[in-house]
PDB file of C-alpha atoms in Angstrom:
ATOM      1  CA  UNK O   1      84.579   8.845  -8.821  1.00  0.00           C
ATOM      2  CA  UNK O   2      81.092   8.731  -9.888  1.00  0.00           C
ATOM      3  CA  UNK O   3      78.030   8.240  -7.933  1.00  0.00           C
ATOM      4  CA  UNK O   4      74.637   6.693  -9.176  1.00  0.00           C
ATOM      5  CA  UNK O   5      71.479   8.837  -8.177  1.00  0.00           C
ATOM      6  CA  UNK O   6      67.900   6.829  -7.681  1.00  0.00           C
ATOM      7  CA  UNK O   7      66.063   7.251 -10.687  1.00  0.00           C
ATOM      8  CA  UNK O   8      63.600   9.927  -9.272  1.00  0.00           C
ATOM      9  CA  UNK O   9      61.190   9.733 -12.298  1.00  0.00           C
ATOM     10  CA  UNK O  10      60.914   5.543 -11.343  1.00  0.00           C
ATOM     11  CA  UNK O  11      60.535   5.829  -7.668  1.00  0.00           C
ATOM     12  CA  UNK O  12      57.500   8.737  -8.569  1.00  0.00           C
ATOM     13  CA  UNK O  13      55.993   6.403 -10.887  1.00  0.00           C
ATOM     14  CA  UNK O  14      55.612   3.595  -8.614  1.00  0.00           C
ATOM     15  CA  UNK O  15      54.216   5.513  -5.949  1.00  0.00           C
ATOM     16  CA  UNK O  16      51.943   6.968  -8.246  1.00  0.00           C
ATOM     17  CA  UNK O  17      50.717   3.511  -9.151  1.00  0.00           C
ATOM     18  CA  UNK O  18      50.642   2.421  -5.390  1.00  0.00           C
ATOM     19  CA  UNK O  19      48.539   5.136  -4.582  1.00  0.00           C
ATOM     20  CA  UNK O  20      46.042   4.519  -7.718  1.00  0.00           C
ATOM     21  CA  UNK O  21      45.935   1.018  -6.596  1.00  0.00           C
ATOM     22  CA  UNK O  22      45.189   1.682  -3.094  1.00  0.00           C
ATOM     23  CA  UNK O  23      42.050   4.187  -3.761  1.00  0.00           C
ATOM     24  CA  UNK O  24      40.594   1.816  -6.455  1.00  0.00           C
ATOM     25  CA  UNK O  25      40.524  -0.621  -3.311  1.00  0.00           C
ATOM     26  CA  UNK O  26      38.894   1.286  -1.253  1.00  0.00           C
ATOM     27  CA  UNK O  27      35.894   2.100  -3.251  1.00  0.00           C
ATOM     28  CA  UNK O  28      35.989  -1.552  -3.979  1.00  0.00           C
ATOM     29  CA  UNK O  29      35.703  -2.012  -0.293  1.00  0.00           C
ATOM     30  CA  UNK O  30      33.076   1.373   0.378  1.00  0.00           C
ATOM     31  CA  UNK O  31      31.276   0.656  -2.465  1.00  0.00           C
ATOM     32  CA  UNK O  32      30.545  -3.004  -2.869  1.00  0.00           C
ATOM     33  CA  UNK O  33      32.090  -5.062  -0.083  1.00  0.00           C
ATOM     34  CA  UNK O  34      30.801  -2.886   2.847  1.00  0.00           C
ATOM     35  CA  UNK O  35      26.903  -2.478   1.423  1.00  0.00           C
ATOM     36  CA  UNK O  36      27.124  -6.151   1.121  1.00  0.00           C
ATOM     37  CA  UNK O  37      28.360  -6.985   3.943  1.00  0.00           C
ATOM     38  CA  UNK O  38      26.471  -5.257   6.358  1.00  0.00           C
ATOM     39  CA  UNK O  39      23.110  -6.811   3.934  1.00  0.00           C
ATOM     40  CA  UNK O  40      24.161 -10.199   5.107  1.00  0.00           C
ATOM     41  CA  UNK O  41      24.624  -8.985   8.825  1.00  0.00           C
ATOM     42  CA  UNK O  42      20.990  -7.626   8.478  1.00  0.00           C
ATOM     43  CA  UNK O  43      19.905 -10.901   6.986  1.00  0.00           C
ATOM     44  CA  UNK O  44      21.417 -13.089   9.313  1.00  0.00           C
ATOM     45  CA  UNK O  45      20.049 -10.997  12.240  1.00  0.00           C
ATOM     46  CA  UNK O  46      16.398 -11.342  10.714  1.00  0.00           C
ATOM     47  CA  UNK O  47      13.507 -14.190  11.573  1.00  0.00           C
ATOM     48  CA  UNK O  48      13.869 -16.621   8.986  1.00  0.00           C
ATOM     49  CA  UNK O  49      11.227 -16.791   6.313  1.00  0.00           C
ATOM     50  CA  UNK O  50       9.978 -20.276   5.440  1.00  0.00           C
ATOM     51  CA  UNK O  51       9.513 -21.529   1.627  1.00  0.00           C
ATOM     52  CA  UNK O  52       6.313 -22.794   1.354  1.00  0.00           C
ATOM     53  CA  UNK O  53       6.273 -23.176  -2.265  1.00  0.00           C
ATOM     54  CA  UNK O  54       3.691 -25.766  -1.542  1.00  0.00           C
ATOM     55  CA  UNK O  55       1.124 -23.017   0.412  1.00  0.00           C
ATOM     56  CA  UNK O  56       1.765 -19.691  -0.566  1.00  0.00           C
ATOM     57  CA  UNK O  57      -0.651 -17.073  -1.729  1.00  0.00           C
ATOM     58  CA  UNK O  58      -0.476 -17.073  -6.043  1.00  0.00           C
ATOM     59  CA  UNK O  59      -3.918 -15.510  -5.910  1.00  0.00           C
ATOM     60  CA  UNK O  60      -4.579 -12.494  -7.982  1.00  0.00           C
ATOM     61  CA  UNK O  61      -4.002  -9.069  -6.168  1.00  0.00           C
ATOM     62  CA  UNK O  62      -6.612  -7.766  -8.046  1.00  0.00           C
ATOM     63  CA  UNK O  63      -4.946  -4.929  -9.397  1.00  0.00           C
ATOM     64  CA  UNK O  64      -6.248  -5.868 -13.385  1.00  0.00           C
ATOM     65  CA  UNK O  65      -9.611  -5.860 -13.971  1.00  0.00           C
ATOM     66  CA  UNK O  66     -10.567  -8.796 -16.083  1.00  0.00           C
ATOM     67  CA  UNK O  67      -9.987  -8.443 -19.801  1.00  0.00           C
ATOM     68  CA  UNK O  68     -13.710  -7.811 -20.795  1.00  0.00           C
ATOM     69  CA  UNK O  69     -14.081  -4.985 -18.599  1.00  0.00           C
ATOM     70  CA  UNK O  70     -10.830  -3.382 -20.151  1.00  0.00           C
ATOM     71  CA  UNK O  71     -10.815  -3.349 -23.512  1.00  0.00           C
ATOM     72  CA  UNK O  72      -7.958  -1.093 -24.249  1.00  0.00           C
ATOM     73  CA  UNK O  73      -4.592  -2.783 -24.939  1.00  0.00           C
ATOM     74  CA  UNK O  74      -1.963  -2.835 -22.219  1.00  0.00           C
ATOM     75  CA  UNK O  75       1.290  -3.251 -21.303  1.00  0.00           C
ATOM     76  CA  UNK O  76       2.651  -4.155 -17.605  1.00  0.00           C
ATOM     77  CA  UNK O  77       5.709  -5.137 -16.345  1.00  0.00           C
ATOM     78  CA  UNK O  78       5.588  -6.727 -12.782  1.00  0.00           C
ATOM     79  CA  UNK O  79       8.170  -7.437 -10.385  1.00  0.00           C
ATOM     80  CA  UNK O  80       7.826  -9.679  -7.105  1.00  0.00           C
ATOM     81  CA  UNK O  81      10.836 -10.678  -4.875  1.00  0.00           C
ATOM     82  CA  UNK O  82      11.794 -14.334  -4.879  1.00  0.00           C
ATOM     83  CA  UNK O  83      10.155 -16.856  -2.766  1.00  0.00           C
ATOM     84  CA  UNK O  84      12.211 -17.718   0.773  1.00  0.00           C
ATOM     85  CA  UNK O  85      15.021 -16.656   2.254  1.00  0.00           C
ATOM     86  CA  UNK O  86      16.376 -15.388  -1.558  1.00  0.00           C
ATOM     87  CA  UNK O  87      13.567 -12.900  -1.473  1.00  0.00           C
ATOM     88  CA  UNK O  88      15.545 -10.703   0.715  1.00  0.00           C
ATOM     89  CA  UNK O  89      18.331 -10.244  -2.162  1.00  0.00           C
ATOM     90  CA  UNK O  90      16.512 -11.022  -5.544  1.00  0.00           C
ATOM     91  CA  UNK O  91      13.258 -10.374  -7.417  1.00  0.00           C
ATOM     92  CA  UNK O  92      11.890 -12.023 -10.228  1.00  0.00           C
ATOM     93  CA  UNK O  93      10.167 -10.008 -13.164  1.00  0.00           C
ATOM     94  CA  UNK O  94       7.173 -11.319 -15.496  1.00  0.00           C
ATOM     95  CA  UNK O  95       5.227  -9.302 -18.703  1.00  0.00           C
ATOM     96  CA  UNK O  96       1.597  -8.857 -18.926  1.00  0.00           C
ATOM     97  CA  UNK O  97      -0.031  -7.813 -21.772  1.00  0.00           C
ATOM     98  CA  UNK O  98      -3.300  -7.780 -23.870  1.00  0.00           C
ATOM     99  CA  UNK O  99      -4.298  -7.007 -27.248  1.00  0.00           C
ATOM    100  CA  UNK O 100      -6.979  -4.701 -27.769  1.00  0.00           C
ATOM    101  CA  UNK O 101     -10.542  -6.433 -27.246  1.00  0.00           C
ATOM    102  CA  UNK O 102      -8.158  -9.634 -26.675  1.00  0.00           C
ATOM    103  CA  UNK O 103     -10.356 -11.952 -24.341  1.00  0.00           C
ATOM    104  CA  UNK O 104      -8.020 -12.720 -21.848  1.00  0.00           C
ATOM    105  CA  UNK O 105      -4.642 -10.910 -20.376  1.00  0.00           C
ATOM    106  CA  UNK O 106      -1.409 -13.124 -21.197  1.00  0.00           C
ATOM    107  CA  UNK O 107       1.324 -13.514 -18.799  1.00  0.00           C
ATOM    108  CA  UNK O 108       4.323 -14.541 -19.626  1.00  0.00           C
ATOM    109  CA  UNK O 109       7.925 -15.583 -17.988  1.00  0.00           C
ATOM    110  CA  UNK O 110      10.981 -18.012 -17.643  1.00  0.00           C
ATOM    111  CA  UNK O 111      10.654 -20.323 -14.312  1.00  0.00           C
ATOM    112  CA  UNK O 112      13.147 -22.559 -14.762  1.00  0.00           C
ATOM    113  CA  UNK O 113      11.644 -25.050 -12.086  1.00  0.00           C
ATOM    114  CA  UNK O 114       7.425 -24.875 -12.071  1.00  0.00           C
ATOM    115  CA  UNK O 115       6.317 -25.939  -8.875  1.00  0.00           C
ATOM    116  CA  UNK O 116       2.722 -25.694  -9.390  1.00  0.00           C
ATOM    117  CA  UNK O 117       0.728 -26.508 -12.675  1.00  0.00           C
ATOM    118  CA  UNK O 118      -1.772 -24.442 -14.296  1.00  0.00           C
ATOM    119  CA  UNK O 119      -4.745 -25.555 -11.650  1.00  0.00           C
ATOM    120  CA  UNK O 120      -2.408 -25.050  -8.647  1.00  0.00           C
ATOM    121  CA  UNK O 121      -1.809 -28.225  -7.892  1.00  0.00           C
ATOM    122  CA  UNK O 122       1.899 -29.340  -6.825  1.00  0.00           C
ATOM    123  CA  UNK O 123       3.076 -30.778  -9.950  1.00  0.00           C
ATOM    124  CA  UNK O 124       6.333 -29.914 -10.380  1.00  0.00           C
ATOM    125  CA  UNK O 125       7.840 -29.823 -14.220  1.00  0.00           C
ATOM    126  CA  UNK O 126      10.993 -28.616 -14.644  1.00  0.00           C
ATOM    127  CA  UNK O 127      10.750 -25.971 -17.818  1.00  0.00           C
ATOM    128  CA  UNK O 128      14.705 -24.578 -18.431  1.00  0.00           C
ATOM    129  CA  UNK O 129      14.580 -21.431 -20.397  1.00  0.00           C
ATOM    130  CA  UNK O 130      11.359 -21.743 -22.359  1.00  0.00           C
ATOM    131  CA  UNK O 131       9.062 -18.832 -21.981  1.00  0.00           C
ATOM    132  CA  UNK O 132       5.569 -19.642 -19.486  1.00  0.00           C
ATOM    133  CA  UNK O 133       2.375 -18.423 -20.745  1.00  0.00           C
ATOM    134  CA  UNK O 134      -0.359 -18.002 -18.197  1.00  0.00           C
ATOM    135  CA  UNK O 135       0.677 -20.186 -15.274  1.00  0.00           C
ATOM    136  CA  UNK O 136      -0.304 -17.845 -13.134  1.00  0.00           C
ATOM    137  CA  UNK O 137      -2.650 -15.290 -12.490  1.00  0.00           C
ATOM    138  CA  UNK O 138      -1.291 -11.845 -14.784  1.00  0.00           C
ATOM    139  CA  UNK O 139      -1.285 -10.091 -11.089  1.00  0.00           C
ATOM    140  CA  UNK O 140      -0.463 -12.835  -8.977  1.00  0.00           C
ATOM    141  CA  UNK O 141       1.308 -12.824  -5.637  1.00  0.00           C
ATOM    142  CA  UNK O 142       4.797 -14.234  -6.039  1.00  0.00           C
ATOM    143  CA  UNK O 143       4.660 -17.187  -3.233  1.00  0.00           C
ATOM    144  CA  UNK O 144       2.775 -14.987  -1.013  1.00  0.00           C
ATOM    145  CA  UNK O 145       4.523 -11.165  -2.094  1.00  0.00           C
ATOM    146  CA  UNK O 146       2.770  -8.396  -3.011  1.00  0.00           C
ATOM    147  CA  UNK O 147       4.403  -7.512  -6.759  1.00  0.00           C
ATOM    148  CA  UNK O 148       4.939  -3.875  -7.830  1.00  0.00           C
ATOM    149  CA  UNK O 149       4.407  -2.200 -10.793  1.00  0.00           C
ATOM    150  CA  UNK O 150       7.447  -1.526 -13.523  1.00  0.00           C
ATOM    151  CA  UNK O 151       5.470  -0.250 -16.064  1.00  0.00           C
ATOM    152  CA  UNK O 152       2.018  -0.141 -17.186  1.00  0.00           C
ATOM    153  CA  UNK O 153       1.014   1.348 -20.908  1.00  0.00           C
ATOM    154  CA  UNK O 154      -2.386   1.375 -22.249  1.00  0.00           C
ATOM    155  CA  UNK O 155      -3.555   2.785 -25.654  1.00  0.00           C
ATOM    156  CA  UNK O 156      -2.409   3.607 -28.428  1.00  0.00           C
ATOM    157  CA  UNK O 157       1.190   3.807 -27.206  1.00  0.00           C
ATOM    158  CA  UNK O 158       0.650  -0.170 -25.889  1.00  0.00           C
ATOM    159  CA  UNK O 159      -1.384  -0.963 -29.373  1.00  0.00           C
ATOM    160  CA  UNK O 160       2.139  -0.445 -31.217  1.00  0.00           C
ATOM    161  CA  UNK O 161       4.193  -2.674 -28.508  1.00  0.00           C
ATOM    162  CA  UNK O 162       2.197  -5.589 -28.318  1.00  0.00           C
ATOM    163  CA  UNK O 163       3.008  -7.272 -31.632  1.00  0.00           C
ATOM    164  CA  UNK O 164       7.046  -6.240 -31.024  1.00  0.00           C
ATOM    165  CA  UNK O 165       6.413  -7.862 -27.417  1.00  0.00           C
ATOM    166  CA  UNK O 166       4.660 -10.910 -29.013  1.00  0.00           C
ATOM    167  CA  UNK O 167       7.199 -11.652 -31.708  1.00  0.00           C
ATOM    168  CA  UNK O 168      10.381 -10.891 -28.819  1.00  0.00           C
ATOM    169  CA  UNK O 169       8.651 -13.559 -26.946  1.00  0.00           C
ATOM    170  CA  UNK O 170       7.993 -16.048 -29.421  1.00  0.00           C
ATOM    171  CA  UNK O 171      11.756 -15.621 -30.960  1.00  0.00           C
ATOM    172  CA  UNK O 172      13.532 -15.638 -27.602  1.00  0.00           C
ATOM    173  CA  UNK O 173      16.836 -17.448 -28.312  1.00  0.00           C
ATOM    174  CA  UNK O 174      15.776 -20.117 -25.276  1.00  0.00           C
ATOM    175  CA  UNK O 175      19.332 -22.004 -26.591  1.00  0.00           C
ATOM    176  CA  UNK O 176      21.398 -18.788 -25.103  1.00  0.00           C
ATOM    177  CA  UNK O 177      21.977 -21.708 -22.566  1.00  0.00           C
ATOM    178  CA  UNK O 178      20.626 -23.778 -19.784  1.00  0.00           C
ATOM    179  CA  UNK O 179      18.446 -22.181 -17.055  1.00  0.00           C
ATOM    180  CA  UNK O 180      21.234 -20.986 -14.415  1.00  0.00           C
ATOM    181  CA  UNK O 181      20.287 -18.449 -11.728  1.00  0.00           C
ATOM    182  CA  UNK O 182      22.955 -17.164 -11.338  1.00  0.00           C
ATOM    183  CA  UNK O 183      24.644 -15.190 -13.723  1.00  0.00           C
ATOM    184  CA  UNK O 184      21.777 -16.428 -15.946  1.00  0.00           C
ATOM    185  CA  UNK O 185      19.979 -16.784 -18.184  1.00  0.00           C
ATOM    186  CA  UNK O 186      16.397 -17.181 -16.338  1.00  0.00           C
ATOM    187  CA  UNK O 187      13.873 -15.466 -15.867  1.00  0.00           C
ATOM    188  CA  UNK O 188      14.966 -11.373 -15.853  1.00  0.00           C
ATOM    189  CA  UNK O 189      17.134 -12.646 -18.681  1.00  0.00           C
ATOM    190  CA  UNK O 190      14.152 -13.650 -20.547  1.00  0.00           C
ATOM    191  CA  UNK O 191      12.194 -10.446 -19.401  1.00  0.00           C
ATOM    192  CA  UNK O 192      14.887  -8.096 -20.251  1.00  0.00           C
ATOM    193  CA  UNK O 193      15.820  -9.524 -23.391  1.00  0.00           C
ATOM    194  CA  UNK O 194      11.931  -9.180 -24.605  1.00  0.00           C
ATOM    195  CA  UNK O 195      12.201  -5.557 -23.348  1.00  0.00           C
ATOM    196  CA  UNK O 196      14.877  -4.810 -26.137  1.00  0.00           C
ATOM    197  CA  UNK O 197      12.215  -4.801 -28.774  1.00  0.00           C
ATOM    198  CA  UNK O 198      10.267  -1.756 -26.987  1.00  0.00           C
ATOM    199  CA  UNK O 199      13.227   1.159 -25.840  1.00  0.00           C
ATOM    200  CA  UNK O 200      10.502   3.460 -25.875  1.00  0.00           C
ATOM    201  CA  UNK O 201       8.732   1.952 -22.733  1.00  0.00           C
ATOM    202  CA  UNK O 202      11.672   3.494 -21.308  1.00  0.00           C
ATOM    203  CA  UNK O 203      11.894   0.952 -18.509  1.00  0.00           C
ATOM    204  CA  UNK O 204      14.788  -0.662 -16.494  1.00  0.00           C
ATOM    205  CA  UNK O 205      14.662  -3.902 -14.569  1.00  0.00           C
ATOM    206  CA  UNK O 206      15.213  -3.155 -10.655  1.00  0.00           C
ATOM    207  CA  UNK O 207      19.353  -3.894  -9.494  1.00  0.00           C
ATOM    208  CA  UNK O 208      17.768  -6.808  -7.320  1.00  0.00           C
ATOM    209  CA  UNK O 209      16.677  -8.225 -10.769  1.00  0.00           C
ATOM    210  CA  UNK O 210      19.676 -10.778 -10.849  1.00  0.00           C
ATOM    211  CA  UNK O 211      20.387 -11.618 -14.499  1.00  0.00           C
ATOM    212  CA  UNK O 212      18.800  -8.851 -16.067  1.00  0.00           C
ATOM    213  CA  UNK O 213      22.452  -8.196 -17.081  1.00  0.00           C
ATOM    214  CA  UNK O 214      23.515 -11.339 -18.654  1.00  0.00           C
ATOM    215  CA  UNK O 215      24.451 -11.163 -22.633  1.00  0.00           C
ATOM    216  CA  UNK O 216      26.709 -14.124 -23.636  1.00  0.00           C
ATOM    217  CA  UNK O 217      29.994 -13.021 -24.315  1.00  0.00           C
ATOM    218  CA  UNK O 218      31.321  -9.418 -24.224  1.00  0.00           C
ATOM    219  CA  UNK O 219      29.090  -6.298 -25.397  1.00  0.00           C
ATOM    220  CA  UNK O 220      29.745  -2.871 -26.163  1.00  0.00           C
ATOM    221  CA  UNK O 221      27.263  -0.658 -27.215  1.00  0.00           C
ATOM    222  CA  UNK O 222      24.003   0.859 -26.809  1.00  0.00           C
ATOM    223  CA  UNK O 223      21.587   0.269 -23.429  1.00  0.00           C
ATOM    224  CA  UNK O 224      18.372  -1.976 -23.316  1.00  0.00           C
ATOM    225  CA  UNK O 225      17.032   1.673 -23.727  1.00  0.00           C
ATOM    226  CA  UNK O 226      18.882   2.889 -26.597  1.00  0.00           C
ATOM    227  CA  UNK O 227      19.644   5.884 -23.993  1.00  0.00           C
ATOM    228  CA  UNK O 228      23.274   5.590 -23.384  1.00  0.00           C
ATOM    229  CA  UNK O 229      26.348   3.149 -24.015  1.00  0.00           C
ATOM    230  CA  UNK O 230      27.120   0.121 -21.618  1.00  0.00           C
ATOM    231  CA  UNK O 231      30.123  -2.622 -22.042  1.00  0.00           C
ATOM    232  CA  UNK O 232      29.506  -5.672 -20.346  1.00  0.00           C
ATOM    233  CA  UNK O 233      31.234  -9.175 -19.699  1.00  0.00           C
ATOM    234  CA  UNK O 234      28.447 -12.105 -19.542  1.00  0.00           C
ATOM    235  CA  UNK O 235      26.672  -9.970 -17.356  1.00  0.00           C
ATOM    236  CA  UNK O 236      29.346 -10.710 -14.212  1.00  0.00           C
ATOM    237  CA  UNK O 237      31.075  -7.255 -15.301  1.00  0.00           C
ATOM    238  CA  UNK O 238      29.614  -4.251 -16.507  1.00  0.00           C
ATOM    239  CA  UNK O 239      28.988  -0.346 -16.771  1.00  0.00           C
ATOM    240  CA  UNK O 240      26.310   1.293 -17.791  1.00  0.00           C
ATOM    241  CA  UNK O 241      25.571   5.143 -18.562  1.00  0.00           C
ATOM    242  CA  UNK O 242      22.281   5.962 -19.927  1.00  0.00           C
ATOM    243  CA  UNK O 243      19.322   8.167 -19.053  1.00  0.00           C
ATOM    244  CA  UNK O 244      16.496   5.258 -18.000  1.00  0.00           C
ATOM    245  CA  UNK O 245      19.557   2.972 -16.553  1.00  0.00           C
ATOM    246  CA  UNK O 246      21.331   5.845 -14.983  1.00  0.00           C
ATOM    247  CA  UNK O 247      24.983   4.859 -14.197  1.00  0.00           C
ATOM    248  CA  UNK O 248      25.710   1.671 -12.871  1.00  0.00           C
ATOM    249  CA  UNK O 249      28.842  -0.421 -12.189  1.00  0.00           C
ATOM    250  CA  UNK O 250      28.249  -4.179 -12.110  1.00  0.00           C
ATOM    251  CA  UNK O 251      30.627  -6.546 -10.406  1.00  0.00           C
ATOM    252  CA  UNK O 252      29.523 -10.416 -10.136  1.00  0.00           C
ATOM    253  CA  UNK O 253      25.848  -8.733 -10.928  1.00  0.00           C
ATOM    254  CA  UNK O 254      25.911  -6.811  -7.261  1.00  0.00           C
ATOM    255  CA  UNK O 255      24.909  -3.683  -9.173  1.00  0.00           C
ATOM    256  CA  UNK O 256      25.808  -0.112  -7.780  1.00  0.00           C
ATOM    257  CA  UNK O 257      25.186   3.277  -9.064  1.00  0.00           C
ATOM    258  CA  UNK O 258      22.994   6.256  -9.358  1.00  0.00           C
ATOM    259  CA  UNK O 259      19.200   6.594 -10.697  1.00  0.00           C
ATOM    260  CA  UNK O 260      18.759   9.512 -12.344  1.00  0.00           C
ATOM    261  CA  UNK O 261      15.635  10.202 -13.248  1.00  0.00           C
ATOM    262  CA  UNK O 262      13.965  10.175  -9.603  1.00  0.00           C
ATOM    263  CA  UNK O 263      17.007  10.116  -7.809  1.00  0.00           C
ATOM    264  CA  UNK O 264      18.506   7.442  -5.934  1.00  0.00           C
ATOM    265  CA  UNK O 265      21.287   5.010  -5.361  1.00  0.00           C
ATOM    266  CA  UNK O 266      21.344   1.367  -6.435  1.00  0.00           C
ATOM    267  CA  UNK O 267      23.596  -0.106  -3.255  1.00  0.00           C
ATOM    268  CA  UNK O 268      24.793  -3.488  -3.349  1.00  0.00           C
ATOM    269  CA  UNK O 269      22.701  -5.940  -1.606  1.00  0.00           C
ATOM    270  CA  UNK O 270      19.872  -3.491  -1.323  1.00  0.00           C
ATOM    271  CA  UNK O 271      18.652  -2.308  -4.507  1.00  0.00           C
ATOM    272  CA  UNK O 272      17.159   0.872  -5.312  1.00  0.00           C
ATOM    273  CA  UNK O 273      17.538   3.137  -2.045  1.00  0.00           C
ATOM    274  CA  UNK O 274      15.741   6.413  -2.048  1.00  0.00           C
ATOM    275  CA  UNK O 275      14.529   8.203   0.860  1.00  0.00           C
ATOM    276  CA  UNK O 276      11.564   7.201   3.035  1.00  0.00           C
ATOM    277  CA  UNK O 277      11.011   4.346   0.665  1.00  0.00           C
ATOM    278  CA  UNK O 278      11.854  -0.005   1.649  1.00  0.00           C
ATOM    279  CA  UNK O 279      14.680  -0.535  -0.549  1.00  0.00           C
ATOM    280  CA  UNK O 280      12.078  -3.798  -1.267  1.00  0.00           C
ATOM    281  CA  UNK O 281       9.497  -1.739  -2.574  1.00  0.00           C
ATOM    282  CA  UNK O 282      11.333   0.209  -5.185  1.00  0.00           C
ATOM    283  CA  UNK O 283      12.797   0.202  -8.945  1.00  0.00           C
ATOM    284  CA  UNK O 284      14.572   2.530 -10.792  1.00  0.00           C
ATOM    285  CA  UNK O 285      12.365   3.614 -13.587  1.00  0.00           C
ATOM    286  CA  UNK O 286       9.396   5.567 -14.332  1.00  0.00           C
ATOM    287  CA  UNK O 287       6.646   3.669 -17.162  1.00  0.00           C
ATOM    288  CA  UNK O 288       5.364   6.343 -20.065  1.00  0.00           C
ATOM    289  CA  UNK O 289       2.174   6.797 -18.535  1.00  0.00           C
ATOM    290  CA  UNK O 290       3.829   7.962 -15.296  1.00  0.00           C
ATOM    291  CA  UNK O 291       2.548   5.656 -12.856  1.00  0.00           C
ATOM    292  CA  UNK O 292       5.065   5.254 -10.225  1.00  0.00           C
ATOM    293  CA  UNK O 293       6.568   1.780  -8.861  1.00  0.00           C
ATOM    294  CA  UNK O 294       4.261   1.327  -6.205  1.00  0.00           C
ATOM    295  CA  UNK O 295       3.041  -2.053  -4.380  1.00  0.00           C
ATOM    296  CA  UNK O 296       0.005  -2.948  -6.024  1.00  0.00           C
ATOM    297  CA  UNK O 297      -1.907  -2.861  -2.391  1.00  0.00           C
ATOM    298  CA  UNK O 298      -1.344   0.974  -3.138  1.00  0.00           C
ATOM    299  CA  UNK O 299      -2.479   1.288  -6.353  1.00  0.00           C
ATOM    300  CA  UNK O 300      -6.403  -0.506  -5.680  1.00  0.00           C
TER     301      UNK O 300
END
């Protein structure tokens, strides 16, 4: 009489499985649900902040000097968080340039809902995906927040991107689809996608830059950078490996991951952490000219 042995091979397969299963949960759970979670607890237990669209500071911070007094050609990239109670999660990212001996600095951006016109006035228009030139003062406060600096290029170096910026901007695919915040496209969308046309800036849109990420459809293949490789899903899902974007994993655009050229780590719900710095006040990148991503109250 015979006798039927568990299949041992099976049983060690399954467990193996099981236990692959159960750490990819956990640094589900370390990674992205605990960061988050403890960013809402933080939130909830913080004053509210009131959205007064209606009377916040837009006024220049006076960080650019007006355009006759600065003839070289420029480059910025700015970045403000979001008016409100959002502010606390999400910023919202704008280009400034000028031509060289160009009269005037140009500012441009996607609002999706303009709540002021160009005098200030409330006048609300409601403006989808189409890129805004000049609403605003080029170094405005965002609703009353001090913006800091991405990137700022002058010379020669921002002579050669100006044109590529220009004809980015005035080609921007507006059709991708309807203004949505959320996964996008809007207005990092709109900033990041004109960023494609310079890699050599060598700058990456701050985690809390919520739809930086968004491509329609699936993607494989170089970074914004042209650094290193990323594969993404509509921007929801993600990974990135490149030297300006460091490594990131994106899930439901909560970004997480590692910065590597001044170190830090992009945590869920906060951003850009690095030590003895507001998670608020930082982005992961470093502009050609070196100048660091500082609040512009720092750099006058």
């Amino acid at each position: 009489m015979s006798t039927t042995l568990p299949n041992v091979e099976i049983i060690g397969g399954a467990r193996q499985r099981a236990g692959l299963f159960i750490k990819a949960l956990l640094f589900f759970l370390i990674v992205f649900v605990v960061p988050v979670v403890l960013r809402v607890a933080i939130f909830l237990g913080e004053a509210p902040v009131a959205n007064l669209t209606g009377s916040a500071d837009m006024a220049s911070t006076g960080y650019l000097p007006s355009a006759d007094r600065d003839p070289a050609p420029r480059v910025v990239v700015m970045s403000a968080p979001l008016s409100g109670e959002r502010g606390k999660f999400f910023t919202h990212t704008w280009i400034v340039l000028k031509a060289e001996n160009a009269p005037s600095w140009e500012r441009y951006e996607v609002l999706g809902y303009a709540s002021r016109d160009f005098n200030g006035e409330l006048n609300g228009v409601w403006l989808g995906s189409t890129p805004s030139l000049n609403r605003y003062a080029p170094d405005g406060r965002w609703y009353g927040r001090t913006p800091i600096i991405l990137a700022d290029v002058r010379g020669p170096a921002a002579a050669a991107m100006v044109p590529k910026l220009k004809h980015a901007i005035d080609t921007y695919e507006a059709t991708l689809g309807h203004y949505r915040f959320w996964p996008g496209p809007n207005s990092n969308t709109f900033v990041a996608a004109v960023l494609r046309s310079v890699p050599e800036l060598g700058v990456t849109l701050p985690p809390t830059a919520v739809g930086r990420d968004f491509k329609p459809g699936i993607y494989i293949g170089l970074t914004d950078s042209r650094t290193g490789i990323e594969a993404s899903a509509w921007g929801v899902l993600g990974l990135k490996m490149g030297w300006v974007e460091g490594v990131e994993m994106n899930l439901f655009t909560f970004v997480a991951g590692l910065d590597l050229r001044a170190p830090a780590l992009k945590v869920p719900g906060f951003g850009s952490v690095r030590l003895g710095v507001p998670a608020q006040a930082v982005a992961s990148d470093r502009p050609l000219n070196g100048s660091s991503d500082r609040p512009l109250a720092a750099a006058n």
